[in-house]
Short mmCIF file of C-alpha atoms and ligand atoms in Angstrom, two decimals:
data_model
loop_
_atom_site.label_atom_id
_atom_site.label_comp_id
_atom_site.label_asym_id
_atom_site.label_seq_id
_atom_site.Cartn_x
_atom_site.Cartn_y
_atom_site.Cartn_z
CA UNK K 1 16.16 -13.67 -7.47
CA UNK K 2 12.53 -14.53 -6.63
CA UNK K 3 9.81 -12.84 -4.59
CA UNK K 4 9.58 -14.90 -1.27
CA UNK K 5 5.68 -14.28 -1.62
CA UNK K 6 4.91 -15.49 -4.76
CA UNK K 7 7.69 -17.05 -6.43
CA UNK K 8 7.76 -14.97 -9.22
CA UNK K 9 11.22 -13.20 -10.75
CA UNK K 10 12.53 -10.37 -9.43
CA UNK K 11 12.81 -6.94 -11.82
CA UNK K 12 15.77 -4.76 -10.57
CA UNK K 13 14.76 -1.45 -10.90
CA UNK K 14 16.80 1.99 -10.52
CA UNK K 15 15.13 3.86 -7.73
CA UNK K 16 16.48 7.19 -6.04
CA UNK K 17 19.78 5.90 -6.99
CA UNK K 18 19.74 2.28 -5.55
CA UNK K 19 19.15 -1.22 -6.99
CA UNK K 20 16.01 -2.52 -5.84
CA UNK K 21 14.65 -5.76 -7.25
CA UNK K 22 10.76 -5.53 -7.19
CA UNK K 23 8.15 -8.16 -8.07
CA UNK K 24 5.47 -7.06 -10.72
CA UNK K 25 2.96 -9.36 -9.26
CA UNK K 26 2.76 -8.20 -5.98
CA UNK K 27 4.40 -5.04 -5.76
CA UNK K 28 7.00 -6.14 -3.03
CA UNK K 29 10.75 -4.81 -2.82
CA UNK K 30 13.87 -6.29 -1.68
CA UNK K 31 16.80 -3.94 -1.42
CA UNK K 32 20.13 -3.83 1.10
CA UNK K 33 19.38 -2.46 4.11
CA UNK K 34 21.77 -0.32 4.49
CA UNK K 35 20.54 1.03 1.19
CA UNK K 36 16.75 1.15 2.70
CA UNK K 37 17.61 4.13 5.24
CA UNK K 38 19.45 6.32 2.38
CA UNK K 39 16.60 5.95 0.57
CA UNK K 40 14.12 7.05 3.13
CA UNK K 41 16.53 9.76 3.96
CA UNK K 42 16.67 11.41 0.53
CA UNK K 43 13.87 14.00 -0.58
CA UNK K 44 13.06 13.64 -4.24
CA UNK K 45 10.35 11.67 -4.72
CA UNK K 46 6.60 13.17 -4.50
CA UNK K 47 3.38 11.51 -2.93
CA UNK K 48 -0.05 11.68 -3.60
CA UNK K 49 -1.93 13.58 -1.62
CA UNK K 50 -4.42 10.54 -0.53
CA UNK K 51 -1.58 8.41 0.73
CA UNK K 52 -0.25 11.45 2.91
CA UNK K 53 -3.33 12.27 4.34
CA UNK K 54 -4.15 8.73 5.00
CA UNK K 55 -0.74 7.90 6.88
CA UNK K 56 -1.03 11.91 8.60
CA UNK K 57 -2.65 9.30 12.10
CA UNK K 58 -0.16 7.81 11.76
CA UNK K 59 1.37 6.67 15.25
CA UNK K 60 5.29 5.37 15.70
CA UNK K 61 5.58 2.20 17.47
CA UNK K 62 7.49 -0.15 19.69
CA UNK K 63 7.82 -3.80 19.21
CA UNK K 64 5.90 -5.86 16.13
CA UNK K 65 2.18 -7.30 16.15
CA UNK K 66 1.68 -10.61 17.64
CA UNK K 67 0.34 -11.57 14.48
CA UNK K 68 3.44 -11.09 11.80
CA UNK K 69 5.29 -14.33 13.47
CA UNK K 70 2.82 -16.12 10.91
CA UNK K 71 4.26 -14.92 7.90
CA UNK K 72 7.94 -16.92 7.35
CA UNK K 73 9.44 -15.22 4.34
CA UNK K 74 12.74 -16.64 2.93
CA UNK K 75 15.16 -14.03 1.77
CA UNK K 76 15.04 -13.33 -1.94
CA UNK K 77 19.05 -13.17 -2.05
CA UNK K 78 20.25 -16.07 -0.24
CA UNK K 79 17.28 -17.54 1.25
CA UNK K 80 17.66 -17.18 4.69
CA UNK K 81 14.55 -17.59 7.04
CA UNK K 82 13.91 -13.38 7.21
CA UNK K 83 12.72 -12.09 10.50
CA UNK K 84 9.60 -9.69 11.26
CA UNK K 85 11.22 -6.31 12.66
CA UNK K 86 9.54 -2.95 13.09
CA UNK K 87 11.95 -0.74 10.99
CA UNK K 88 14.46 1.09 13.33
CA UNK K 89 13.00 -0.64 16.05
CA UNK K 90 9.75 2.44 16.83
CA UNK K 91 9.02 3.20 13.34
CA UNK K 92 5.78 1.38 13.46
CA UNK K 93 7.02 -0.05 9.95
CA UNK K 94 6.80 -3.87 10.24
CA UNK K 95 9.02 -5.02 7.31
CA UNK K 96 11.31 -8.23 7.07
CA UNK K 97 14.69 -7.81 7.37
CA UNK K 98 17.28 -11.56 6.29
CA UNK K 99 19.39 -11.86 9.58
CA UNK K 100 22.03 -13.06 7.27
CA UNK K 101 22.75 -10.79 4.69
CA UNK K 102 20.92 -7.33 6.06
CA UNK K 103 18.30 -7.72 2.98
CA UNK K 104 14.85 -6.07 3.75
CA UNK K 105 11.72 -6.74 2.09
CA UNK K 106 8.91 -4.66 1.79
CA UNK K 107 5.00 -5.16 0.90
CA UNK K 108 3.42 -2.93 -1.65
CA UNK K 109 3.80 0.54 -0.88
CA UNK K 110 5.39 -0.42 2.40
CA UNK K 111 8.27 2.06 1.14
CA UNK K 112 6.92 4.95 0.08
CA UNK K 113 4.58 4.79 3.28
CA UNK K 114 8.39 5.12 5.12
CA UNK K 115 8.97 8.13 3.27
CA UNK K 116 6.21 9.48 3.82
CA UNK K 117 6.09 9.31 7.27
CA UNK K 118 9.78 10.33 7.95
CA UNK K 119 8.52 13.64 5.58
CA UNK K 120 5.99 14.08 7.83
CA UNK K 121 7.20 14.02 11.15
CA UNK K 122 10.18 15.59 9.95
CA UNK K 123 7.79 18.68 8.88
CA UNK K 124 6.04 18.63 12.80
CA UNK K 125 9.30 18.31 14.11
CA UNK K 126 9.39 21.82 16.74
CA UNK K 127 12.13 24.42 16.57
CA UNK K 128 12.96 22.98 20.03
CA UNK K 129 13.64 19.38 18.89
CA UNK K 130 16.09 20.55 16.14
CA UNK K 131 18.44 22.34 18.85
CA UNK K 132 18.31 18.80 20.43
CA UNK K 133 19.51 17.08 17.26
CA UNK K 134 22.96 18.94 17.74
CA UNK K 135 23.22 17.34 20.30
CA UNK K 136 21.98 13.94 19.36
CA UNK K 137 24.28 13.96 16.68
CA UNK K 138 27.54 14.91 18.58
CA UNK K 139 26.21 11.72 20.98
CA UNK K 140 25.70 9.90 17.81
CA UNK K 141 29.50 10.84 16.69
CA UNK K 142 31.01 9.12 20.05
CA UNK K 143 29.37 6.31 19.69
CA UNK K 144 30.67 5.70 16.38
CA UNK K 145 33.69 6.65 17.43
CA UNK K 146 33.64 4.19 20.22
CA UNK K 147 32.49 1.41 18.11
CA UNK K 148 35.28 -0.66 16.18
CA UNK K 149 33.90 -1.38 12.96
CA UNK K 150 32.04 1.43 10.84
CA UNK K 151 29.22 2.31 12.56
CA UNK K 152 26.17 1.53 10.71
CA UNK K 153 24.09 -0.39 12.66
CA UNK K 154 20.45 -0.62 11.48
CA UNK K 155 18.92 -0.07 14.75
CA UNK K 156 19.74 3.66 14.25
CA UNK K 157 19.33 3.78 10.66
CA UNK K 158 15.65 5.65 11.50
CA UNK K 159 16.82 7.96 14.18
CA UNK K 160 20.12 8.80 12.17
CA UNK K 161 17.64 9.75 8.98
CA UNK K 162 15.79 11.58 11.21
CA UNK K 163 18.58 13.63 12.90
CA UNK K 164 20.47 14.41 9.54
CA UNK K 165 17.19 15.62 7.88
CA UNK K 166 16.70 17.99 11.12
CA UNK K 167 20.17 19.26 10.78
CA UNK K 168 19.55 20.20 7.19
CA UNK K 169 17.34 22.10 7.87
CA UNK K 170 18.47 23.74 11.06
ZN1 ZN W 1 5.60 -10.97 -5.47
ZN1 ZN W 2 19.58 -12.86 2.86
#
């Protein structure tokens, strides 16, 4: 497996618990995206204090920048053309995702910065907006329930991390 920026190998690496195969040249990850969201979901690893403050303006977004249509990156795992999605859809995390096998790449750092983030508005997250995740989640449940196959679609893979961290800690 190559990096689709540079060319170079791949190193698979052991991080939180998942397989990801990062490139030592640039710093970019490719992991499965299903894997991506358990990873920002989990707690464990710690962040400098620099990046934290410096992602604490930090504004979710809709949509991607006009710009990122000039950046054609072929998947790393089957070499797909990989499209230019903002992560969940409002993350504000432009990453590229292979519409064929669910990989996601990410830049340097482009990880951790999730993590971050999803720490952070976890933490600002009002007492009022965790009753609400009750009931997201019991919304969350019939969907699933009305879907046929497992219900795992990416598009919630944010919102999901999101809800289950608020119901921890409800
Ligand atoms: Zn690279
Ligand atoms: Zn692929």
């Amino acid at each position: 497996m190559n990096c689709p920026v540079d060319g170079k190998p791949l190193t698979p690496m052991t991080y939180e618990g998942v397989t990801v195969h990062t490139c030592t040249t640039c710093g970019g990850e490719c992991l499965p995206g299903d894997q991506l969201s358990h990873i920002v979901s989990v707690r464990e690893a710690r962040f400098d204090a620099a990046t934290v403050e410096a992602l604490s303006s930090f504004t979710p977004l809709a949509g991607v920048p006009a710009d990122s249509g000039a950046r054609a990156l072929h998947c790393p795992a089957c070499e797909s053309a990989m499209r230019v999605v903002n992560y969940s859809n409002d993350s504000g995390v432009i990453i590229d995702r292979c519409p064929a096998c669910s990989c996601v790449w990410l830049d340097k750092d482009e990880l951790e910065h999730l993590q971050i983030l999803m720490e952070m508005w976890h933490d600002r997250a009002p007492a009022g907006v965790r009753d609400v995740a009750a009931q997201l989640e019991m919304a969350r449940m019939q969907a699933a329930e009305a879907t046929a196959g497992p219900f795992k679609g990416s598009r919630f893979a944010f919102v999901n991390a999101v809800i289950n961290r608020l119901l921890d800690a409800a």
